[in-house]
Amino acid sequence: PPCPPFCSPLALGRACTRQRALELGSMGPLSQERSVRLPVAGGAPLEMEWEEAVLQKSIQLEEIDSDVFLAAKDDLWKPLGARGVFGGQTICQTLHAAILSVPSAFAVHSFHGYFLLAGDADRNIVLHVRRVRDGGSFATRSVEARQRGQIIFSATVQFHKPEPSRGLEVAMNMPAVAGPEGLKSDREYMEDLTNDQKLSARMREFYRQSLARPARAERRMAPPPPGVGPEEPVEHIWTRVSGRLGNTTEIHLICLAYMSDMGMLECAYKPFGGLREQPPDMMVSLDHSMWFHSTTFRADEWLLFETRCTRATAARILSFCRVWTQAGELVFSCAQEGLARHTEPLRTLPLPQAKTAKL
């Protein structure tokens, strides 16, 4: 049966969860179709073949009990050289589980999570959802991701039934950076590195293996906007999901959550020549918070991520990120703290010399 506009925790129950799963497609592939109808000039739809996003396939959940979901090990992704499952995948699967437990009239607006243990890519992840509160305007969920009976990730997620703002609209302007067209992608940079003789054979092979794996998202670094120096700990990166996503709003929210964990801490290394120049001996995410401001975007279209480190000390990095559409709408904000350990002191870049007038 369809979910009523508001259900008590008991009334919501398994029927509501299953209905939300069917809405999002998580009881099977999110998209069984192999084509998508896109508008073309003149208003007529064009039937075209499309490749379903690898990311869309990798965030599936199976409901195994009331408010208990399984993320199958076959879909888990461990980046090369990483300690465990990519944190962004755990984040978005946790968000997905929470979304499945609320009526569709509610939209996620905030998420606060802690990484507790590295996820094992060779074991299933079981997600337990607890219904903390169901109110008329807000719903709150607590989600625990577990392996071997231990909690590897814990999050509190809050949902809000949309309300009119009555004119209370404030937003930061999008930075004046170059658009994504014509910029080199991250994979193009990696292709260059596979032939860089300054790198060790081991590192060149690392980049070759990385390129051989399917891409879940594409990133293109934009040059700094006017007034931002090369030593400032800020990066501007155009990002989108590789392939085509379905049309449900929730899948785009979930995939944006995934992309928000991509390189959040790297901007702290700008004053030191970049992460590749002076890499840490160990780097892990500690916590991750997200705020969803809008649903009027697609995660498979270009979004501008501005990530800035506001403080790095005591082997911890704190970074904040804002995300705009190409039209300039601020749709998302997030923050992350991570651990970065070094055995050797870092060398800072020399500051640019101020220009002086010649007399």
Coordinates of C-alpha atoms in Angstrom, one line a residue:
P1 CA 0.0 0.0 0.0
P2 CA 1.2 3.6 -0.6
C3 CA 2.5 5.6 2.3
P4 CA 0.2 8.1 3.9
P5 CA 1.4 11.7 4.1
F6 CA 2.4 10.9 7.7
C7 CA 2.8 7.7 9.6
S8 CA 3.6 6.9 13.1
P9 CA 6.7 4.7 13.6
L10 CA 4.5 1.6 13.9
A11 CA 2.2 2.5 11.1
L12 CA 5.1 3.3 8.8
G13 CA 6.5 -0.2 9.3
R14 CA 7.6 -2.5 6.7
A15 CA 4.9 -1.6 4.2
C16 CA 6.1 2.0 4.0
T17 CA 9.7 0.9 3.7
R18 CA 8.9 -1.5 0.9
Q19 CA 6.9 1.2 -0.9
R20 CA 9.8 3.7 -0.7
A21 CA 12.2 0.9 -1.9
L22 CA 9.9 0.4 -4.9
E23 CA 9.8 4.1 -5.6
L24 CA 13.6 4.3 -5.6
G25 CA 14.1 0.9 -7.3
S26 CA 16.3 -0.5 -4.6
M27 CA 14.5 -3.9 -4.5
G28 CA 16.2 -4.5 -7.8
P29 CA 18.2 -2.5 -10.4
L30 CA 17.3 1.2 -10.2
S31 CA 16.7 1.1 -13.9
Q32 CA 15.7 -1.8 -16.0
E33 CA 15.5 0.2 -19.2
R34 CA 18.4 0.7 -21.6
S35 CA 17.4 4.0 -23.0
V36 CA 16.3 7.4 -21.8
R37 CA 14.0 9.9 -23.5
L38 CA 15.7 13.3 -23.7
P39 CA 14.2 16.5 -25.0
V40 CA 15.6 17.9 -28.2
A41 CA 15.1 21.1 -30.2
G42 CA 11.4 21.5 -31.1
G43 CA 10.2 19.7 -28.1
A44 CA 10.2 16.2 -29.5
P45 CA 11.8 13.5 -27.3
L46 CA 14.8 11.7 -28.7
E47 CA 15.2 7.9 -28.0
M48 CA 18.9 7.2 -27.4
E49 CA 21.0 4.5 -25.9
W50 CA 22.7 5.2 -22.6
E51 CA 25.1 3.6 -20.2
E52 CA 23.7 3.2 -16.7
A53 CA 26.1 4.8 -14.2
V54 CA 28.4 2.4 -12.5
L55 CA 27.7 4.4 -9.3
Q56 CA 24.0 3.8 -9.6
K57 CA 24.5 0.1 -9.7
S58 CA 26.9 0.1 -6.7
I59 CA 24.6 1.6 -4.1
Q60 CA 21.9 -1.0 -4.2
L61 CA 20.4 -2.2 -0.9
E62 CA 18.4 -5.3 -0.1
E63 CA 15.8 -5.1 2.7
I64 CA 16.4 -8.2 4.9
D65 CA 14.2 -7.2 7.9
S66 CA 12.2 -4.3 9.1
D67 CA 14.5 -1.2 8.8
V68 CA 17.5 -3.5 8.2
F69 CA 19.3 -3.4 4.9
L70 CA 22.1 -5.3 3.2
A71 CA 24.9 -3.7 1.1
A72 CA 26.3 -6.7 -0.8
K73 CA 30.0 -7.2 -0.8
D74 CA 29.9 -7.7 -4.6
D75 CA 29.0 -4.0 -4.9
L76 CA 31.5 -2.6 -2.5
W77 CA 34.4 -0.6 -3.9
K78 CA 37.9 -0.3 -2.3
P79 CA 40.2 2.2 -4.1
L80 CA 43.7 1.1 -4.9
G81 CA 45.9 1.6 -1.9
A82 CA 43.0 2.3 0.4
R83 CA 42.6 0.8 3.9
G84 CA 39.0 -0.2 3.2
V85 CA 35.7 0.5 1.4
F86 CA 35.5 4.0 -0.1
G87 CA 33.9 6.2 2.6
G88 CA 31.7 8.0 0.1
Q89 CA 30.0 4.7 -0.7
T90 CA 29.3 4.0 3.0
I91 CA 28.0 7.5 3.3
C92 CA 25.5 7.2 0.4
Q93 CA 24.4 3.7 1.4
T94 CA 23.7 5.0 4.9
L95 CA 21.7 7.9 3.5
H96 CA 19.9 5.5 1.1
A97 CA 18.8 3.3 4.1
A98 CA 17.5 6.3 6.0
I99 CA 15.6 7.6 3.0
L100 CA 13.9 4.2 2.6
S101 CA 12.4 4.5 6.1
V102 CA 10.6 7.8 5.7
P103 CA 7.4 8.8 3.8
S104 CA 8.1 10.4 0.4
A105 CA 6.6 13.7 1.5
F106 CA 9.8 14.3 3.6
A107 CA 13.1 15.4 2.0
V108 CA 16.6 14.9 3.6
H109 CA 18.1 18.2 4.7
S110 CA 21.0 17.2 7.0
F111 CA 23.3 14.3 7.7
H112 CA 26.0 13.9 10.3
G113 CA 28.2 10.8 10.3
Y114 CA 31.3 9.3 12.0
F115 CA 33.8 6.9 10.5
L116 CA 34.6 4.4 13.3
L117 CA 36.3 1.5 11.5
A118 CA 37.6 0.8 8.0
G119 CA 35.0 -1.1 6.0
D120 CA 36.0 -4.6 4.7
A121 CA 35.3 -4.9 0.9
D122 CA 35.1 -8.7 1.3
R123 CA 32.2 -8.7 3.7
N124 CA 28.6 -7.5 3.4
I125 CA 27.6 -4.3 5.3
V126 CA 24.4 -4.5 7.3
L127 CA 22.6 -1.2 7.9
H128 CA 20.3 -0.8 10.9
V129 CA 17.9 2.1 10.9
R130 CA 16.4 3.4 14.1
R131 CA 13.3 5.7 14.0
V132 CA 14.3 8.4 16.5
R133 CA 11.4 10.7 15.8
D134 CA 8.4 11.2 13.4
G135 CA 6.9 14.6 13.7
G136 CA 4.5 16.7 11.6
S137 CA 7.4 18.7 10.0
F138 CA 10.5 16.7 10.7
A139 CA 11.6 13.1 10.9
T140 CA 14.9 11.9 12.4
R141 CA 16.7 8.6 11.8
S142 CA 19.8 7.0 13.3
V143 CA 21.7 4.6 11.1
E144 CA 24.5 2.2 12.0
A145 CA 26.5 0.3 9.3
R146 CA 27.9 -2.9 10.8
Q147 CA 30.4 -5.7 9.9
R148 CA 31.3 -8.6 12.1
G149 CA 28.9 -7.2 14.7
Q150 CA 30.9 -4.0 15.0
I151 CA 29.8 -0.5 13.9
I152 CA 32.0 0.9 11.1
F153 CA 29.9 4.0 10.5
S154 CA 27.2 5.8 12.4
A155 CA 25.0 8.7 11.3
T156 CA 22.0 10.8 12.3
V157 CA 19.9 11.9 9.4
Q158 CA 17.1 14.5 9.5
F159 CA 14.2 15.0 7.0
H160 CA 11.9 18.0 6.6
K161 CA 8.6 18.3 4.9
P162 CA 9.2 21.2 2.4
E163 CA 7.8 24.6 3.5
P164 CA 7.6 28.0 1.7
S165 CA 10.4 30.4 2.6
R166 CA 8.2 33.5 2.2
G167 CA 11.1 35.5 0.7
L168 CA 13.8 34.4 3.1
E169 CA 16.3 33.5 0.4
V170 CA 20.1 34.0 1.0
A171 CA 22.9 32.2 -0.9
M172 CA 26.6 32.7 -1.6
N173 CA 27.5 33.5 -5.2
M174 CA 29.2 30.9 -7.3
P175 CA 32.9 31.7 -7.8
A176 CA 33.9 33.1 -11.2
V177 CA 35.8 30.1 -12.5
A178 CA 36.2 28.6 -16.0
G179 CA 33.5 26.2 -17.0
P180 CA 34.1 22.4 -17.4
E181 CA 34.3 22.5 -21.2
G182 CA 37.9 22.2 -22.3
L183 CA 39.4 21.4 -18.9
K184 CA 41.4 18.2 -18.5
S185 CA 39.7 15.4 -16.6
D186 CA 41.2 13.5 -13.7
R187 CA 41.6 10.5 -16.0
E188 CA 43.4 12.5 -18.6
Y189 CA 45.8 13.6 -15.9
M190 CA 46.3 10.0 -14.8
E191 CA 47.0 9.0 -18.4
D192 CA 49.8 11.6 -18.5
L193 CA 51.2 10.2 -15.2
T194 CA 51.4 6.7 -16.6
N195 CA 54.1 8.0 -19.0
D196 CA 55.8 10.3 -16.6
Q197 CA 59.4 9.0 -16.4
K198 CA 60.0 11.1 -13.3
L199 CA 57.7 8.8 -11.4
S200 CA 58.7 5.3 -10.2
A201 CA 57.6 2.3 -12.2
R202 CA 55.5 1.3 -9.2
M203 CA 53.6 4.6 -9.3
R204 CA 53.1 4.5 -13.1
E205 CA 51.7 1.0 -12.7
F206 CA 49.4 2.3 -10.0
Y207 CA 47.9 4.9 -12.3
R208 CA 47.5 2.3 -15.1
Q209 CA 45.6 0.0 -12.8
S210 CA 43.4 3.0 -11.6
L211 CA 42.5 3.8 -15.2
A212 CA 41.6 0.1 -15.9
R213 CA 38.8 0.3 -13.3
P214 CA 35.4 1.8 -14.2
A215 CA 35.0 5.4 -13.3
R216 CA 32.2 6.3 -10.9
A217 CA 32.5 10.0 -11.4
E218 CA 34.5 12.5 -13.5
R219 CA 36.3 15.5 -12.1
R220 CA 37.9 18.5 -13.8
M221 CA 40.0 20.9 -11.9
A222 CA 39.3 24.6 -12.7
P223 CA 42.1 27.3 -12.4
P224 CA 41.7 29.5 -9.3
P225 CA 39.4 32.5 -9.8
P226 CA 40.8 36.0 -9.9
G227 CA 42.2 37.1 -6.5
V228 CA 42.9 33.5 -5.3
G229 CA 46.6 32.8 -5.0
P230 CA 48.2 29.3 -5.7
E231 CA 49.1 29.0 -2.0
E232 CA 45.5 29.3 -0.7
P233 CA 44.1 26.0 0.6
V234 CA 41.1 26.0 -1.8
E235 CA 40.2 24.0 -4.9
H236 CA 37.5 24.4 -7.5
I237 CA 36.5 21.1 -9.2
W238 CA 33.7 20.4 -11.7
T239 CA 32.3 17.0 -10.9
R240 CA 29.6 14.7 -12.3
V241 CA 28.6 11.0 -12.1
S242 CA 29.9 9.0 -15.0
G243 CA 27.1 7.6 -17.1
R244 CA 23.4 8.3 -16.8
L245 CA 21.3 8.2 -13.7
G246 CA 17.6 7.5 -13.3
N247 CA 15.1 10.3 -12.8
T248 CA 14.1 9.9 -9.2
T249 CA 15.1 12.9 -7.0
E250 CA 16.6 10.6 -4.3
I251 CA 19.1 8.9 -6.6
H252 CA 20.7 12.3 -7.4
L253 CA 20.8 13.2 -3.7
I254 CA 22.5 9.9 -2.8
C255 CA 25.0 10.2 -5.6
L256 CA 25.9 13.8 -4.6
A257 CA 26.5 12.5 -1.1
Y258 CA 28.9 9.9 -2.7
M259 CA 30.8 12.6 -4.6
S260 CA 31.1 14.9 -1.5
D261 CA 33.7 12.5 -0.1
M262 CA 36.0 12.7 -3.1
G263 CA 39.2 14.6 -2.2
M264 CA 37.7 16.7 0.6
L265 CA 41.0 16.9 2.5
E266 CA 43.4 17.5 -0.4
C267 CA 43.0 21.3 -0.5
A268 CA 45.0 21.5 2.8
Y269 CA 48.1 20.6 0.7
K270 CA 47.9 23.5 -1.7
P271 CA 50.4 25.6 0.4
F272 CA 52.8 22.6 0.2
G273 CA 52.7 22.1 -3.6
G274 CA 49.8 19.6 -3.6
L275 CA 49.1 16.2 -2.1
R276 CA 51.2 14.4 -4.7
E277 CA 54.3 16.4 -3.8
Q278 CA 54.2 15.7 -0.1
P279 CA 51.8 12.8 0.6
P280 CA 50.9 11.8 4.1
D281 CA 51.9 8.4 5.6
M282 CA 48.3 7.9 6.6
M283 CA 45.1 9.8 5.8
V284 CA 41.6 8.8 6.9
S285 CA 38.2 10.6 7.2
L286 CA 36.9 11.0 10.8
D287 CA 33.5 12.6 10.3
H288 CA 31.3 13.9 7.5
S289 CA 28.4 16.4 7.6
M290 CA 26.1 17.4 4.8
W291 CA 23.3 19.9 4.2
F292 CA 21.0 19.6 1.2
H293 CA 19.6 23.0 0.1
S294 CA 17.8 22.0 -3.1
T295 CA 16.7 19.1 -5.2
T296 CA 16.8 21.0 -8.5
F297 CA 19.9 19.5 -9.9
R298 CA 21.2 16.3 -11.5
A299 CA 24.3 14.5 -10.2
D300 CA 25.1 13.3 -13.7
E301 CA 25.4 16.9 -14.9
W302 CA 28.3 19.2 -14.1
L303 CA 28.4 20.6 -10.5
L304 CA 31.1 23.0 -9.2
F305 CA 32.6 21.9 -5.9
E306 CA 34.5 24.6 -4.0
T307 CA 36.5 22.9 -1.2
R308 CA 38.5 25.0 1.4
C309 CA 40.6 23.9 4.3
T310 CA 39.8 26.3 7.2
R311 CA 42.2 24.7 9.7
A312 CA 44.8 22.0 9.8
T313 CA 46.5 21.2 13.1
A314 CA 47.3 18.4 15.5
A315 CA 47.4 16.0 12.5
R316 CA 43.7 16.8 11.7
I317 CA 42.3 18.7 8.7
L318 CA 39.0 20.5 8.6
S319 CA 37.5 21.3 5.2
F320 CA 34.2 22.8 4.0
C321 CA 32.7 22.4 0.6
R322 CA 30.0 24.2 -1.3
V323 CA 28.3 22.9 -4.5
W324 CA 26.7 25.0 -7.3
T325 CA 24.9 24.0 -10.5
Q326 CA 26.2 25.5 -13.8
A327 CA 23.3 27.9 -13.5
G328 CA 24.8 29.3 -10.3
E329 CA 22.4 27.8 -7.7
L330 CA 23.9 26.7 -4.4
V331 CA 22.4 23.3 -3.8
F332 CA 24.6 21.6 -1.2
S333 CA 27.2 22.2 1.6
C334 CA 29.3 19.8 3.5
A335 CA 32.1 19.6 6.0
Q336 CA 34.7 16.9 6.8
E337 CA 37.4 16.4 9.3
G338 CA 40.2 13.9 8.6
L339 CA 43.4 12.6 10.1
A340 CA 46.7 13.1 8.2
R341 CA 49.9 11.7 9.7
H342 CA 53.5 12.6 8.5
T343 CA 56.8 11.3 9.7
E344 CA 58.7 14.2 8.2
P345 CA 57.9 18.0 8.5
L346 CA 56.2 19.5 5.4
R347 CA 57.9 22.2 3.3
T348 CA 55.8 25.2 2.5
L349 CA 55.9 26.8 -1.0
P350 CA 57.8 30.1 -1.2
L351 CA 55.3 33.0 -1.3
P352 CA 55.1 34.9 -4.6
Q353 CA 57.3 38.1 -4.6
A354 CA 55.3 41.3 -4.6
K355 CA 55.8 43.3 -7.8
T356 CA 57.6 46.6 -7.3
A357 CA 57.7 49.6 -9.6
K358 CA 61.0 50.2 -11.4
L359 CA 62.3 53.8 -11.0

